[in-house]
């Protein structure tokens, strides 16, 4: 039932979760809680991904897709909700946008550099990235326009909470349509190999049990992680924006990063791009709108789509450069360098943030 | 000579025009004048389009193109000139830009959704949309740069009327070049079927008579429509920008909308995109510059290219997303949803405008 | 050894250089020094280009590429450094950006118009322009983001000199990677014909002598040219920005202009685009960062990447329209007209600058 690799993941996720709890309650250094918590969350995310994959054998493809979308980002969602409750809106915004920028620029760029170092030019079908690019541009617009309305003091800026609900509704609807298209067997589907089945699947009870355990653990670890976040940032002496944009973003996407770069090294550019950009897309089109609704339901300061204008411009630039780089179905080292270069410039600006 | 469909169009356009006149002079509710007037203008636009098509049999292709460009937007031009004379510059700006956004986002999006609901993926030659996209980007730049110069109080901002004349001249010149290219038999020509000849053409005298009658009627109805516009907006309690952006835009493009969506349903994506995007293009590259020159000739407050910055950004975003969606010659439901989604977000922002 | 054409270039460059010196020391009109100096600089640039081409026979391809990049922009680099020392930061910025805009919009547009007037539609491989477009977008972002940080008074704006060093480092690194890719024999290499070998090459001593002489002459002429620049601008009564953006830019790229347009006329669109856009790229990705480091080394007012926001937006618009026009590997007269049209609109805005 459980392969060797499953045991390792289980051990890391469980061990790190327990260690985070111990570190939290014994009053260990916040940086320690922060670091172990990050490892635990990455492990739990990986475990949840595996469990839903196995669950897929007992569900229709459409239902699997919905479940995966729903629980795949669970740890990140938990972190964000706890952080919102703690009033850390800036960190949440920065880490969500950092997640998008980190994937679309840094991880994709590294994948292109690594892949083209070995294979010179990566060749792929441009239809998939093109569809994702259009959806990302919509999501970026849904952040840019309310931000602009607020900066320019338009009447709509005074209703930013209601505007956020409208935009979030639009994004979620479009997300559902796009999931349906991807599942619908059009040629743009995520390539089948992305979900290679293990030799032997898990029985239903095991998949459900692990899902329940990992989900519960994610809830607790997220809580401890967020509690340690702010003091850790202060100890490190970096800005909140830089912490969210770079550290949380890189940690939170560790799994996608490794998988995506591995695919590129094996000259499977299509899979690499699909894994990396879909991860950006889920944050932009699903996680952000769900957080808008969650924060509305929780009361308190609403989580709106008004973000620092610099982040909105950075998102727009990275969406556009992403479109251009993937438009012709070929990527080489210069393309990868351009993506990573833009990420470094954006991070540098927030270093003094 | 006149087909059954011609008679119906003639009856609707004539009847609605007469009804608008009666409603206007009998002091009927402004909303009533507004609504019947809108129907009449749509009917007249359709009639004028038909007449110029038939006229085409007696002219060289080049001359037909020029005549079509010149008279095709006649009703919209009349409405705008009367509205400018009435000092309703904001409504004119909003309805022109709403016309572009409505076509490029809402109508194209609905066409993609409808078409892909029936045919899964729409496939088309990307060369036509690509050329239109480049021209639309030029037109959007010609609105964005003067707007920015004004917002940032650059020296050029103090000469916005002269700058508008320069930009309008550039746009009109580029428009003439693009008409020449489209007529020149390059492969990017509007597909021939777009102008399917009826079984029997109209004789020259009939085409000219209907053109003259419809043109005259358009003049009168435009006048009544504009008079009713402002009080109707107040009665409905919506903002001027929303009225122009959404209501006038949708009403004013009713014909293109229906035709474009019908083409998409019949899996003729190329024709659908050509009809819909060329309609945007004519507003941006011909109608707007002609209005700049007309307002200059009329004296009074000049119609410049300085627009609300939010509209400039919305235009830019929709031009970019339009490029991405049509770049690879395929469109599915997610693409359509992204376009409609962006339109809804933009409209929501101006709801509180 | 020296062909007839070589002699003519040598005579023009040498004669004009000497004439500039004479005009400068005899106190001739500044406009005269400015005009003859411009001719001399264009001639010297052409001569240096030729000499490095011949030098290429004695070096590995990789080394040739580096030498060409290093010395090809030598005259422009000299002019900029002298102008920086004279405190003419605005003129330097405007002429660098004018160089990019002039090439990407005006020269490319004219080449498309000229080529399509003779050949209707120009067809080319889109991979080359696509790669250049991605790199140009990076360079534009490296100007846009620091500018925005400064305009919005972000903390990073207070460190614009350090931020400029980071961005310049990123750009130079990416430039080196892209040179390596272009030399690496991927299909995106600059087409071989761009460096057609003359019948008989120059011997090594001749290439080196001419390189040394032309380099030294470039140093002196640059000095005189910059000294004449400011008074000439005042005499002509135009704004500094317009002078840099239009006059210096057109003069400074005279050689690329002629060569690029000739290629287009001969229906070699690929070569035309490569010569013209690579010239933009070298300014953006090599010349600008080198100037940042040079100004830092020289002390005094640092040359940062904070530029007038209008120029940043103009650059972004032209990069985007350039991407769209070249995306499908075909260009016609409407595309050329759109590019030239955008250039005219931008120039008009700075006419009142």
Short mmCIF file of N, CA and C in Angstrom, two decimals, chain C residues 1-11 13 41-59 64 67-69 71-75 193-212 214-215 255-256 259 262-263:
data_model
loop_
_atom_site.label_atom_id
_atom_site.label_comp_id
_atom_site.label_asym_id
_atom_site.label_seq_id
_atom_site.Cartn_x
_atom_site.Cartn_y
_atom_site.Cartn_z
N UNK C 1 43.01 44.91 -50.13
CA UNK C 1 42.68 45.01 -48.70
C UNK C 1 41.44 45.91 -48.50
N UNK C 2 41.65 47.20 -48.70
CA UNK C 2 40.52 48.10 -48.52
C UNK C 2 39.70 48.16 -49.79
N UNK C 3 38.39 47.86 -49.67
CA UNK C 3 37.54 47.95 -50.84
C UNK C 3 37.24 49.43 -51.10
N UNK C 4 36.61 49.69 -52.24
CA UNK C 4 36.22 51.06 -52.59
C UNK C 4 35.31 51.64 -51.51
N UNK C 5 34.34 50.80 -51.06
CA UNK C 5 33.38 51.28 -50.08
C UNK C 5 34.08 51.61 -48.77
N UNK C 6 35.09 50.77 -48.42
CA UNK C 6 35.85 51.04 -47.20
C UNK C 6 36.51 52.42 -47.28
N UNK C 7 37.09 52.71 -48.47
CA UNK C 7 37.77 54.00 -48.63
C UNK C 7 36.80 55.16 -48.43
N UNK C 8 35.60 55.02 -48.99
CA UNK C 8 34.61 56.09 -48.86
C UNK C 8 34.26 56.30 -47.39
N UNK C 9 33.97 55.19 -46.68
CA UNK C 9 33.63 55.31 -45.26
C UNK C 9 34.77 55.98 -44.50
N UNK C 10 36.01 55.51 -44.80
CA UNK C 10 37.18 56.04 -44.12
C UNK C 10 37.31 57.54 -44.39
N UNK C 11 37.09 57.92 -45.63
CA UNK C 11 37.23 59.33 -46.00
C UNK C 11 36.18 60.18 -45.29
N UNK C 13 34.42 59.45 -42.50
CA UNK C 13 34.61 59.47 -41.06
C UNK C 13 35.80 60.36 -40.69
N UNK C 41 30.39 61.01 -36.18
CA UNK C 41 30.12 59.90 -35.27
C UNK C 41 29.49 58.72 -36.01
N UNK C 42 28.57 59.02 -36.92
CA UNK C 42 27.95 57.95 -37.70
C UNK C 42 29.01 57.23 -38.53
N UNK C 43 29.89 58.01 -39.14
CA UNK C 43 30.96 57.41 -39.95
C UNK C 43 31.89 56.56 -39.10
N UNK C 44 32.25 57.05 -37.92
CA UNK C 44 33.15 56.30 -37.05
C UNK C 44 32.48 55.00 -36.58
N UNK C 45 31.18 55.08 -36.27
CA UNK C 45 30.46 53.87 -35.84
C UNK C 45 30.49 52.82 -36.93
N UNK C 46 30.27 53.28 -38.16
CA UNK C 46 30.29 52.36 -39.30
C UNK C 46 31.68 51.74 -39.47
N UNK C 47 32.72 52.58 -39.32
CA UNK C 47 34.09 52.11 -39.47
C UNK C 47 34.44 51.09 -38.39
N UNK C 48 34.05 51.37 -37.16
CA UNK C 48 34.34 50.46 -36.05
C UNK C 48 33.64 49.13 -36.28
N UNK C 49 32.40 49.21 -36.78
CA UNK C 49 31.66 47.98 -37.08
C UNK C 49 32.40 47.13 -38.10
N UNK C 50 32.89 47.80 -39.15
CA UNK C 50 33.61 47.09 -40.21
C UNK C 50 34.87 46.45 -39.65
N UNK C 51 35.62 47.23 -38.86
CA UNK C 51 36.90 46.73 -38.35
C UNK C 51 36.69 45.51 -37.47
N UNK C 52 35.66 45.53 -36.62
CA UNK C 52 35.43 44.36 -35.76
C UNK C 52 34.98 43.17 -36.58
N UNK C 53 34.24 43.43 -37.68
CA UNK C 53 33.86 42.33 -38.57
C UNK C 53 35.11 41.62 -39.10
N UNK C 54 36.08 42.42 -39.55
CA UNK C 54 37.31 41.83 -40.09
C UNK C 54 38.13 41.15 -39.00
N UNK C 55 38.14 41.81 -37.83
CA UNK C 55 38.85 41.23 -36.69
C UNK C 55 38.32 39.83 -36.39
N UNK C 56 37.03 39.64 -36.68
CA UNK C 56 36.36 38.39 -36.38
C UNK C 56 37.05 37.18 -37.01
N UNK C 57 37.77 37.42 -38.13
CA UNK C 57 38.43 36.30 -38.80
C UNK C 57 39.58 35.75 -37.97
N UNK C 58 40.08 36.58 -37.02
CA UNK C 58 41.24 36.14 -36.24
C UNK C 58 40.84 35.71 -34.83
N UNK C 59 39.54 35.69 -34.56
CA UNK C 59 39.06 35.36 -33.21
C UNK C 59 38.02 34.25 -33.29
N UNK C 64 34.51 37.25 -30.91
CA UNK C 64 34.06 38.29 -31.83
C UNK C 64 32.79 38.94 -31.32
N UNK C 67 33.63 41.26 -28.52
CA UNK C 67 34.30 42.47 -29.00
C UNK C 67 33.31 43.39 -29.70
N UNK C 68 32.48 42.78 -30.57
CA UNK C 68 31.51 43.62 -31.28
C UNK C 68 30.58 44.34 -30.33
N UNK C 69 30.05 43.61 -29.35
CA UNK C 69 29.17 44.25 -28.37
C UNK C 69 29.91 45.36 -27.66
N UNK C 71 32.71 47.19 -28.57
CA UNK C 71 33.14 48.39 -29.28
C UNK C 71 32.09 48.95 -30.23
N UNK C 72 31.08 48.14 -30.57
CA UNK C 72 30.09 48.60 -31.54
C UNK C 72 29.37 49.86 -31.10
N UNK C 73 29.12 49.98 -29.82
CA UNK C 73 28.43 51.16 -29.33
C UNK C 73 29.40 52.19 -28.75
N UNK C 74 30.70 52.04 -29.09
CA UNK C 74 31.71 52.90 -28.50
C UNK C 74 31.41 54.39 -28.69
N UNK C 75 31.14 54.86 -29.92
CA UNK C 75 30.89 56.30 -30.09
C UNK C 75 29.72 56.77 -29.24
N UNK C 193 24.13 35.84 -42.81
CA UNK C 193 24.37 36.84 -43.85
C UNK C 193 24.57 38.24 -43.28
N UNK C 194 24.11 38.46 -42.04
CA UNK C 194 24.24 39.79 -41.47
C UNK C 194 25.70 40.21 -41.41
N UNK C 195 26.58 39.24 -41.40
CA UNK C 195 28.00 39.56 -41.35
C UNK C 195 28.70 39.03 -42.59
N UNK C 196 28.14 39.38 -43.74
CA UNK C 196 28.74 38.90 -44.98
C UNK C 196 30.20 39.35 -45.02
N UNK C 197 31.07 38.44 -45.32
CA UNK C 197 32.49 38.75 -45.40
C UNK C 197 32.78 39.46 -46.73
N UNK C 198 33.57 40.51 -46.69
CA UNK C 198 33.98 41.13 -47.96
C UNK C 198 34.82 40.12 -48.72
N UNK C 199 35.01 40.43 -50.01
CA UNK C 199 35.78 39.53 -50.87
C UNK C 199 37.09 39.17 -50.17
N UNK C 200 37.86 40.22 -49.81
CA UNK C 200 39.13 39.98 -49.15
C UNK C 200 39.12 40.67 -47.80
N UNK C 201 39.51 39.94 -46.76
CA UNK C 201 39.51 40.52 -45.42
C UNK C 201 40.67 41.47 -45.22
N UNK C 202 40.58 42.26 -44.14
CA UNK C 202 41.71 43.12 -43.80
C UNK C 202 42.71 42.27 -43.03
N UNK C 203 44.02 42.56 -43.20
CA UNK C 203 44.99 41.89 -42.33
C UNK C 203 44.79 42.38 -40.89
N UNK C 204 45.30 41.59 -39.94
CA UNK C 204 45.07 41.89 -38.53
C UNK C 204 45.54 43.28 -38.16
N UNK C 205 46.79 43.64 -38.62
CA UNK C 205 47.35 44.95 -38.21
C UNK C 205 46.44 46.08 -38.68
N UNK C 206 45.84 45.94 -39.87
CA UNK C 206 45.00 47.01 -40.40
C UNK C 206 43.73 47.15 -39.56
N UNK C 207 43.10 45.99 -39.27
CA UNK C 207 41.88 46.03 -38.48
C UNK C 207 42.14 46.70 -37.13
N UNK C 208 43.26 46.29 -36.50
CA UNK C 208 43.57 46.85 -35.18
C UNK C 208 43.90 48.34 -35.27
N UNK C 209 44.65 48.73 -36.30
CA UNK C 209 45.01 50.14 -36.45
C UNK C 209 43.77 51.00 -36.65
N UNK C 210 42.90 50.54 -37.56
CA UNK C 210 41.69 51.34 -37.83
C UNK C 210 40.82 51.40 -36.59
N UNK C 211 40.74 50.28 -35.86
CA UNK C 211 39.95 50.26 -34.63
C UNK C 211 40.50 51.28 -33.64
N UNK C 212 41.83 51.29 -33.49
CA UNK C 212 42.45 52.21 -32.53
C UNK C 212 42.24 53.66 -32.95
N UNK C 214 39.92 54.90 -35.04
CA UNK C 214 38.52 55.29 -34.99
C UNK C 214 38.07 55.49 -33.55
N UNK C 215 38.55 54.61 -32.65
CA UNK C 215 38.20 54.74 -31.24
C UNK C 215 38.69 56.06 -30.68
N UNK C 255 23.27 54.57 -39.21
CA UNK C 255 23.77 53.40 -39.94
C UNK C 255 22.77 52.25 -39.90
N UNK C 256 22.32 51.90 -38.68
CA UNK C 256 21.35 50.82 -38.56
C UNK C 256 20.13 51.11 -39.43
N UNK C 259 20.88 50.46 -43.17
CA UNK C 259 21.07 49.04 -43.41
C UNK C 259 19.76 48.27 -43.27
N UNK C 262 17.36 48.91 -46.11
CA UNK C 262 17.83 48.24 -47.33
C UNK C 262 17.47 46.76 -47.32
N UNK C 263 17.69 46.12 -46.17
CA UNK C 263 17.35 44.70 -46.07
C UNK C 263 15.86 44.48 -46.34
#
